[in-house]
Amino acid sequence: MSRPKRLHLYIDGKAQKAISGKSFANFNPATGAKLSEVDQAGRRDVEKTVQAARRGFQEWSAVTGIERGRILKKAADILRERRMDLAEIEVKDTGKPIAEAPEADIDSGADAFEFFGGLAADIKGTHHDLGEDAFAYTRREPLGICAGIGAWNYPLQIACWKTAPALAAGNSMIFKPSEQTPTNAGKLAEILTEAGLPKGVFNVLHGSGETGHYIAIHPDIDKVSFTGSVPTGRKVLADAAGSVKHVTMELGGKSPLIVFDDSQINNAVSAAMNANFYTQGEICSNGTRVYVHEDIHDAFVSILKSRTEAMVIGDPMDPATHVGSLINADHFEKVMEYVRLGIEEGAHLVSGGEKVSVTGCEKGSFISPAIFTSCQDDMRICREEIYGPVMSIMSFRDEDEVIARANDTEFGLAAGVFTQDLSRAHRVVAKLRAGTCWINNYNLTPVGVPFGGYKQSGIGRENAAVALDHFTQLKSVYVELGDVECGY
Ligand code: NAD
């Protein structure tokens, strides 16, 4: 699979040039090399795509569930066959390590197609017995045209998590990947066509926020499923409100990871590292507020520091690399600004937080994983999403106290609890206001387990059967078997 020099839009089953005539460049964050010139969809491109998607919907929604599922499962097989090629593309687009991408990105995307492909034939309504003279039933019907708008950290996975349930339910999809990471959405379109998907059912529009805005306001698009930051999510919600669209919002977070004094300390340290430094910390559900019980605080920090300093920061294409490049220079500056801010606010920088030069990737944005201790709940580094490898550690004494502190945020995407005490684990998790919680681990998202946020971290759930509810609507049908009663 060779990388295209020019990325076109994908509309009606084939790559097409943008009517807008505009384009933008896509760069490898680690090397600065230009990867491709990408067509940018304008208003007329969106219009054309909506028409293709409407035709695609008419055809696809008439296909039986078992046949839809067969095509989705074929797509899962092709994704797996091309796993390493797709992973390399993802690494070049995102700057993340190749040690992560095959499993975390490609397998997770393939799992979604396999899982929802298996459910497609089982989408069904209910039957309601209303006595001898009547019954009612419900039909679970597709919404029509669904749009997906993605973030840059897990480009293919996000596309798959949205597209697989949408298509399983009989919808068509218009997907706009992040302008930072456009490549694999086009590859997914080719794979779906190869798997037998009718034309117009999956379409890709490239572009930045302007293109996303045209999609979100379009009156003939029935749903928008968005993954990105809270501020952008608010704009998309407001745009979707104009035509009262269905919405799914997968937004940002500032999640707590609570480590009690009876924890298995090496496992807790492993989880804290996964929860902060995997994918250079560019993960929405990261547990960036680490609350460690005061009795084990110093031991925890000492083990964490030495293990973190052994992490390999390097060329993302090198299988030995643990920490790759941040997505771009602007984001790097933002993360470094937070490191400076943490020091100014009085937190103690125990390790990292420095620019790192990587041989062969001199133009990349590499930062050594940063660990802050002596953090306070009201510091900005403990309240705002940094979206880089910056961990803030706070100590606590009491269970109720730490629950209150963990919940004191406008976000509610995820949370983690480490303890050997079974009762305490479940008691604490029940009180945490977060959509996805882990006990004695962190950041695992196996297909079948719903993923999504409380509070400002989101609306709706992905990656599980319940996502089908968000891509369908319910029709109730009352059936009269007797005479019609009429009082006049
Ligand atoms: P972002 O909000 O800047 O952009 C996300 C997408 O929205 C991009 O495709 C962008 O082009 C588009 N966009 C921008 N302005 C728009 C507008 N006005 N209308 C429509 N679309 C618009 O986010 P990002 O920087 O790409 O990603 C990082 C953020 O995503 C973080 O906050 C992270 O927590 C969040 N995220 C959440 C999840 C989740 O599942 N909850 C997963 C990954 C990332």
Coordinates of N, CA and C in Angstrom, one line a residue, residues 119-248:
L119 N -23.8 -7.9 15.2 CA -25.0 -7.5 15.8 C -26.1 -7.0 14.8
A120 N -25.6 -6.8 13.5 CA -26.4 -6.2 12.5 C -27.7 -6.9 12.3
A121 N -27.7 -8.3 12.4 CA -28.9 -9.1 12.1 C -29.8 -9.2 13.3
D122 N -29.3 -8.6 14.4 CA -30.1 -8.7 15.7 C -30.7 -7.4 16.1
I123 N -30.8 -6.4 15.2 CA -31.4 -5.1 15.6 C -32.9 -5.3 15.5
K124 N -33.5 -5.1 16.6 CA -35.0 -5.5 16.6 C -35.8 -4.6 17.6
G125 N -37.1 -4.7 17.5 CA -37.9 -3.9 18.4 C -38.5 -4.8 19.4
T126 N -39.7 -4.4 20.0 CA -40.3 -5.1 21.1 C -41.8 -5.4 20.7
H127 N -42.4 -6.3 21.4 CA -43.8 -6.6 21.2 C -44.6 -6.3 22.5
H128 N -45.7 -5.7 22.4 CA -46.5 -5.3 23.6 C -47.9 -5.9 23.5
D129 N -48.2 -6.8 24.4 CA -49.5 -7.4 24.4 C -50.5 -6.5 25.0
L130 N -51.6 -6.1 24.3 CA -52.6 -5.1 24.8 C -53.9 -5.8 24.9
G131 N -54.0 -7.1 25.2 CA -55.2 -7.8 25.3 C -55.7 -8.4 24.0
E132 N -57.0 -8.8 24.0 CA -57.4 -9.6 22.8 C -57.5 -8.8 21.5
D133 N -57.8 -7.5 21.7 CA -58.1 -6.7 20.6 C -57.0 -5.8 20.0
A134 N -55.9 -5.9 20.6 CA -54.8 -5.0 20.1 C -53.4 -5.5 20.5
F135 N -52.5 -5.1 19.8 CA -51.1 -5.2 20.3 C -50.3 -4.1 19.7
A136 N -49.1 -3.9 20.2 CA -48.2 -2.9 19.6 C -46.8 -3.5 19.5
Y137 N -46.1 -2.9 18.6 CA -44.7 -3.3 18.5 C -43.9 -2.1 18.2
T138 N -42.6 -2.2 18.4 CA -41.7 -1.2 18.0 C -40.7 -1.6 16.9
R139 N -40.3 -0.7 16.1 CA -39.3 -1.0 15.1 C -38.1 -0.1 15.4
R140 N -36.9 -0.7 15.3 CA -35.7 0.1 15.5 C -35.2 0.5 14.1
E141 N -35.3 1.7 13.7 CA -35.0 2.1 12.3 C -33.8 3.0 12.3
P142 N -33.1 3.0 11.2 CA -31.9 3.8 11.1 C -32.3 5.3 11.0
L143 N -31.3 6.2 11.3 CA -31.6 7.6 11.4 C -31.6 8.2 10.0
G144 N -30.7 7.7 9.1 CA -30.6 8.3 7.8 C -29.1 8.5 7.5
I145 N -28.8 9.8 7.3 CA -27.4 10.2 7.1 C -26.8 10.6 8.4
C146 N -25.7 9.9 8.8 CA -25.0 10.2 10.0 C -23.6 10.8 9.6
A147 N -23.2 11.8 10.4 CA -21.9 12.4 10.2 C -21.0 12.0 11.3
G148 N -19.7 11.8 11.1 CA -18.7 11.6 12.1 C -17.6 12.7 11.9
I149 N -17.3 13.3 13.0 CA -16.2 14.2 13.0 C -15.1 13.8 14.0
G150 N -13.9 13.6 13.6 CA -12.9 12.9 14.5 C -11.8 13.8 15.0
A151 N -11.2 13.4 16.1 CA -10.0 14.0 16.6 C -8.7 13.3 16.0
W152 N -7.5 13.9 16.3 CA -6.3 13.4 15.7 C -5.6 12.3 16.4
N153 N -6.0 12.0 17.6 CA -5.1 11.1 18.4 C -5.3 9.6 18.0
Y154 N -6.5 9.2 17.7 CA -6.8 7.8 17.3 C -7.6 7.9 16.0
P155 N -7.0 8.3 14.9 CA -7.8 8.7 13.7 C -8.6 7.5 13.1
L156 N -8.0 6.3 12.9 CA -8.7 5.2 12.3 C -9.7 4.6 13.4
Q157 N -9.2 4.5 14.6 CA -10.1 3.9 15.6 C -11.4 4.7 15.8
I158 N -11.2 6.0 15.8 CA -12.4 6.9 16.0 C -13.4 6.7 14.8
A159 N -12.8 6.7 13.6 CA -13.6 6.5 12.3 C -14.4 5.1 12.4
C160 N -13.7 4.1 12.9 CA -14.3 2.8 13.0 C -15.4 2.7 14.1
W161 N -15.0 3.3 15.2 CA -16.0 3.3 16.4 C -17.3 4.0 16.0
K162 N -17.2 5.0 15.1 CA -18.5 5.7 14.7 C -19.1 5.0 13.5
T163 N -18.3 4.5 12.6 CA -18.9 4.0 11.3 C -19.5 2.6 11.5
A164 N -18.8 1.8 12.3 CA -19.3 0.4 12.4 C -20.8 0.3 12.9
P165 N -21.1 1.0 14.0 CA -22.5 0.9 14.5 C -23.4 1.7 13.6
A166 N -23.0 2.8 13.0 CA -23.8 3.5 12.1 C -24.2 2.6 10.9
L167 N -23.3 2.0 10.3 CA -23.6 1.1 9.1 C -24.3 -0.1 9.5
A168 N -24.0 -0.7 10.6 CA -24.7 -1.9 11.1 C -26.2 -1.6 11.2
A169 N -26.5 -0.4 11.6 CA -27.9 -0.1 11.8 C -28.6 0.4 10.5
G170 N -27.8 0.4 9.4 CA -28.5 0.7 8.1 C -28.4 2.2 7.7
N171 N -27.6 3.0 8.4 CA -27.4 4.4 8.0 C -26.3 4.5 7.0
S172 N -26.2 5.7 6.3 CA -25.0 6.0 5.6 C -24.2 7.0 6.5
M173 N -22.9 7.2 6.1 CA -22.0 7.9 6.9 C -21.2 8.9 6.1
I174 N -21.1 10.1 6.6 CA -20.1 11.1 6.1 C -19.1 11.3 7.2
F175 N -17.8 11.0 6.9 CA -16.8 11.1 8.0 C -15.8 12.2 7.7
K176 N -15.6 13.1 8.6 CA -14.6 14.1 8.5 C -13.5 13.8 9.5
P177 N -12.3 13.3 9.0 CA -11.2 13.1 10.0 C -10.6 14.4 10.4
S178 N -9.8 14.4 11.4 CA -9.1 15.7 11.7 C -8.2 16.0 10.6
E179 N -8.0 17.3 10.3 CA -7.2 17.8 9.2 C -5.7 17.4 9.5
Q180 N -5.4 17.1 10.8 CA -4.0 16.8 11.1 C -3.7 15.3 10.7
T181 N -4.7 14.5 10.6 CA -4.5 13.1 10.4 C -5.5 12.5 9.4
P182 N -5.4 12.9 8.2 CA -6.5 12.6 7.2 C -6.4 11.2 6.6
T183 N -5.2 10.6 6.6 CA -4.9 9.5 5.6 C -5.8 8.3 5.8
N184 N -5.9 7.7 7.0 CA -6.5 6.4 7.1 C -8.0 6.4 6.9
A185 N -8.7 7.6 7.0 CA -10.1 7.6 6.7 C -10.3 7.2 5.2
G186 N -9.5 7.7 4.3 CA -9.6 7.3 2.9 C -9.3 5.8 2.7
K187 N -8.3 5.3 3.5 CA -8.0 3.9 3.4 C -9.2 3.1 3.8
L188 N -9.9 3.5 4.9 CA -11.1 2.8 5.4 C -12.2 2.8 4.3
A189 N -12.3 4.0 3.6 CA -13.3 4.0 2.5 C -13.0 3.0 1.4
E190 N -11.7 2.9 1.1 CA -11.4 1.9 0.0 C -11.7 0.5 0.5
I191 N -11.4 0.2 1.8 CA -11.6 -1.1 2.3 C -13.1 -1.5 2.3
L192 N -13.9 -0.5 2.7 CA -15.3 -0.8 2.8 C -15.9 -1.0 1.4
T193 N -15.4 -0.3 0.4 CA -15.9 -0.5 -1.0 C -15.4 -1.9 -1.4
E194 N -14.2 -2.2 -1.1 CA -13.7 -3.6 -1.5 C -14.5 -4.7 -0.8
A195 N -14.9 -4.4 0.4 CA -15.7 -5.4 1.2 C -17.1 -5.6 0.6
G196 N -17.5 -4.6 -0.3 CA -18.8 -4.8 -0.9 C -19.9 -3.7 -0.5
L197 N -19.4 -2.7 0.2 CA -20.4 -1.6 0.6 C -20.8 -0.9 -0.6
P198 N -22.1 -0.7 -0.8 CA -22.6 0.1 -1.9 C -22.1 1.5 -1.9
K199 N -22.0 2.1 -3.1 CA -21.5 3.5 -3.2 C -22.4 4.5 -2.4
G200 N -21.8 5.5 -1.9 CA -22.5 6.5 -1.2 C -22.8 6.2 0.3
V201 N -22.5 5.0 0.7 CA -22.8 4.7 2.1 C -21.7 5.1 3.1
F202 N -20.5 5.1 2.6 CA -19.4 5.7 3.5 C -18.6 6.7 2.7
N203 N -18.6 7.9 3.1 CA -18.0 9.0 2.4 C -17.0 9.8 3.3
V204 N -15.9 10.3 2.7 CA -14.9 11.0 3.5 C -14.8 12.4 3.0
L205 N -14.9 13.4 3.9 CA -14.7 14.8 3.6 C -13.5 15.3 4.4
H206 N -12.6 15.9 3.7 CA -11.4 16.4 4.4 C -11.6 17.9 4.7
G207 N -11.0 18.4 5.7 CA -11.0 19.8 6.0 C -10.9 20.1 7.5
S208 N -10.9 21.4 7.8 CA -10.7 21.8 9.2 C -12.1 22.1 9.8
G209 N -12.1 23.0 10.7 CA -13.4 23.3 11.4 C -14.4 23.9 10.5
E210 N -14.0 24.6 9.4 CA -15.0 25.2 8.5 C -15.8 24.0 7.9
T211 N -15.1 23.0 7.4 CA -15.8 21.9 6.8 C -16.7 21.2 7.8
G212 N -16.2 21.0 9.0 CA -17.0 20.4 10.1 C -18.3 21.3 10.4
H213 N -18.1 22.6 10.3 CA -19.3 23.5 10.6 C -20.3 23.3 9.5
Y214 N -19.9 23.2 8.2 CA -20.9 23.0 7.1 C -21.6 21.6 7.3
I215 N -20.9 20.6 7.8 CA -21.5 19.3 8.1 C -22.6 19.5 9.2
A216 N -22.1 20.1 10.3 CA -23.0 20.2 11.5 C -24.2 21.0 11.3
I217 N -24.2 21.9 10.4 CA -25.4 22.8 10.2 C -26.3 22.2 9.0
H218 N -25.8 21.2 8.3 CA -26.6 20.8 7.2 C -27.9 20.1 7.6
P219 N -29.0 20.7 7.1 CA -30.3 20.2 7.5 C -30.7 18.8 7.1
D220 N -30.0 18.2 6.1 CA -30.4 16.9 5.7 C -29.5 15.8 6.3
I221 N -28.6 16.2 7.2 CA -27.8 15.3 7.9 C -28.6 15.0 9.3
D222 N -28.8 13.8 9.6 CA -29.7 13.4 10.7 C -29.0 13.3 12.0
K223 N -27.7 13.1 12.0 CA -27.0 12.9 13.3 C -25.5 13.3 13.1
V224 N -25.0 13.9 14.1 CA -23.5 14.1 14.1 C -22.9 13.5 15.4
S225 N -21.9 12.6 15.1 CA -21.2 12.0 16.2 C -19.8 12.6 16.2
F226 N -19.5 13.3 17.3 CA -18.3 14.1 17.4 C -17.3 13.6 18.4
T227 N -16.0 13.6 18.1 CA -15.0 13.3 19.0 C -14.0 14.5 19.0
G228 N -13.8 15.1 20.1 CA -12.9 16.3 20.1 C -12.9 17.0 21.5
S229 N -12.5 18.2 21.5 CA -12.4 19.0 22.7 C -13.8 19.5 23.1
V230 N -13.9 19.8 24.4 CA -15.2 20.4 24.9 C -15.6 21.7 24.2
P231 N -14.6 22.7 24.0 CA -15.0 23.9 23.3 C -15.6 23.7 21.9
T232 N -14.9 22.8 21.2 CA -15.4 22.5 19.8 C -16.8 21.7 19.9
G233 N -16.9 20.8 20.9 CA -18.1 20.1 21.1 C -19.3 21.0 21.3
R234 N -19.0 22.1 22.1 CA -20.1 23.0 22.3 C -20.6 23.7 21.0
K235 N -19.6 24.0 20.1 CA -20.0 24.7 18.8 C -20.8 23.7 18.0
V236 N -20.3 22.4 17.9 CA -21.0 21.4 17.1 C -22.4 21.2 17.6
L237 N -22.6 21.2 19.0 CA -23.9 21.0 19.6 C -24.8 22.2 19.2
A238 N -24.2 23.4 19.2 CA -25.0 24.6 18.9 C -25.4 24.5 17.4
D239 N -24.5 24.1 16.5 CA -24.8 24.0 15.1 C -25.9 22.9 14.8
A240 N -25.7 21.8 15.6 CA -26.7 20.7 15.4 C -28.1 21.0 15.8
A241 N -28.1 22.0 16.8 CA -29.4 22.4 17.4 C -30.3 23.0 16.3
G242 N -29.6 23.7 15.3 CA -30.4 24.4 14.3 C -31.4 23.4 13.5
S243 N -31.0 22.2 13.4 CA -31.9 21.2 12.7 C -32.3 20.1 13.7
V244 N -32.1 20.3 15.0 CA -32.4 19.3 16.0 C -31.9 17.9 15.6
K245 N -30.6 17.9 15.4 CA -30.0 16.6 15.0 C -29.8 15.7 16.3
H246 N -29.7 14.4 16.0 CA -29.2 13.5 17.1 C -27.7 13.8 17.3
V247 N -27.2 13.7 18.5 CA -25.8 13.9 18.7 C -25.2 12.8 19.6
T248 N -23.9 12.5 19.3 CA -23.1 11.8 20.3 C -21.9 12.7 20.4

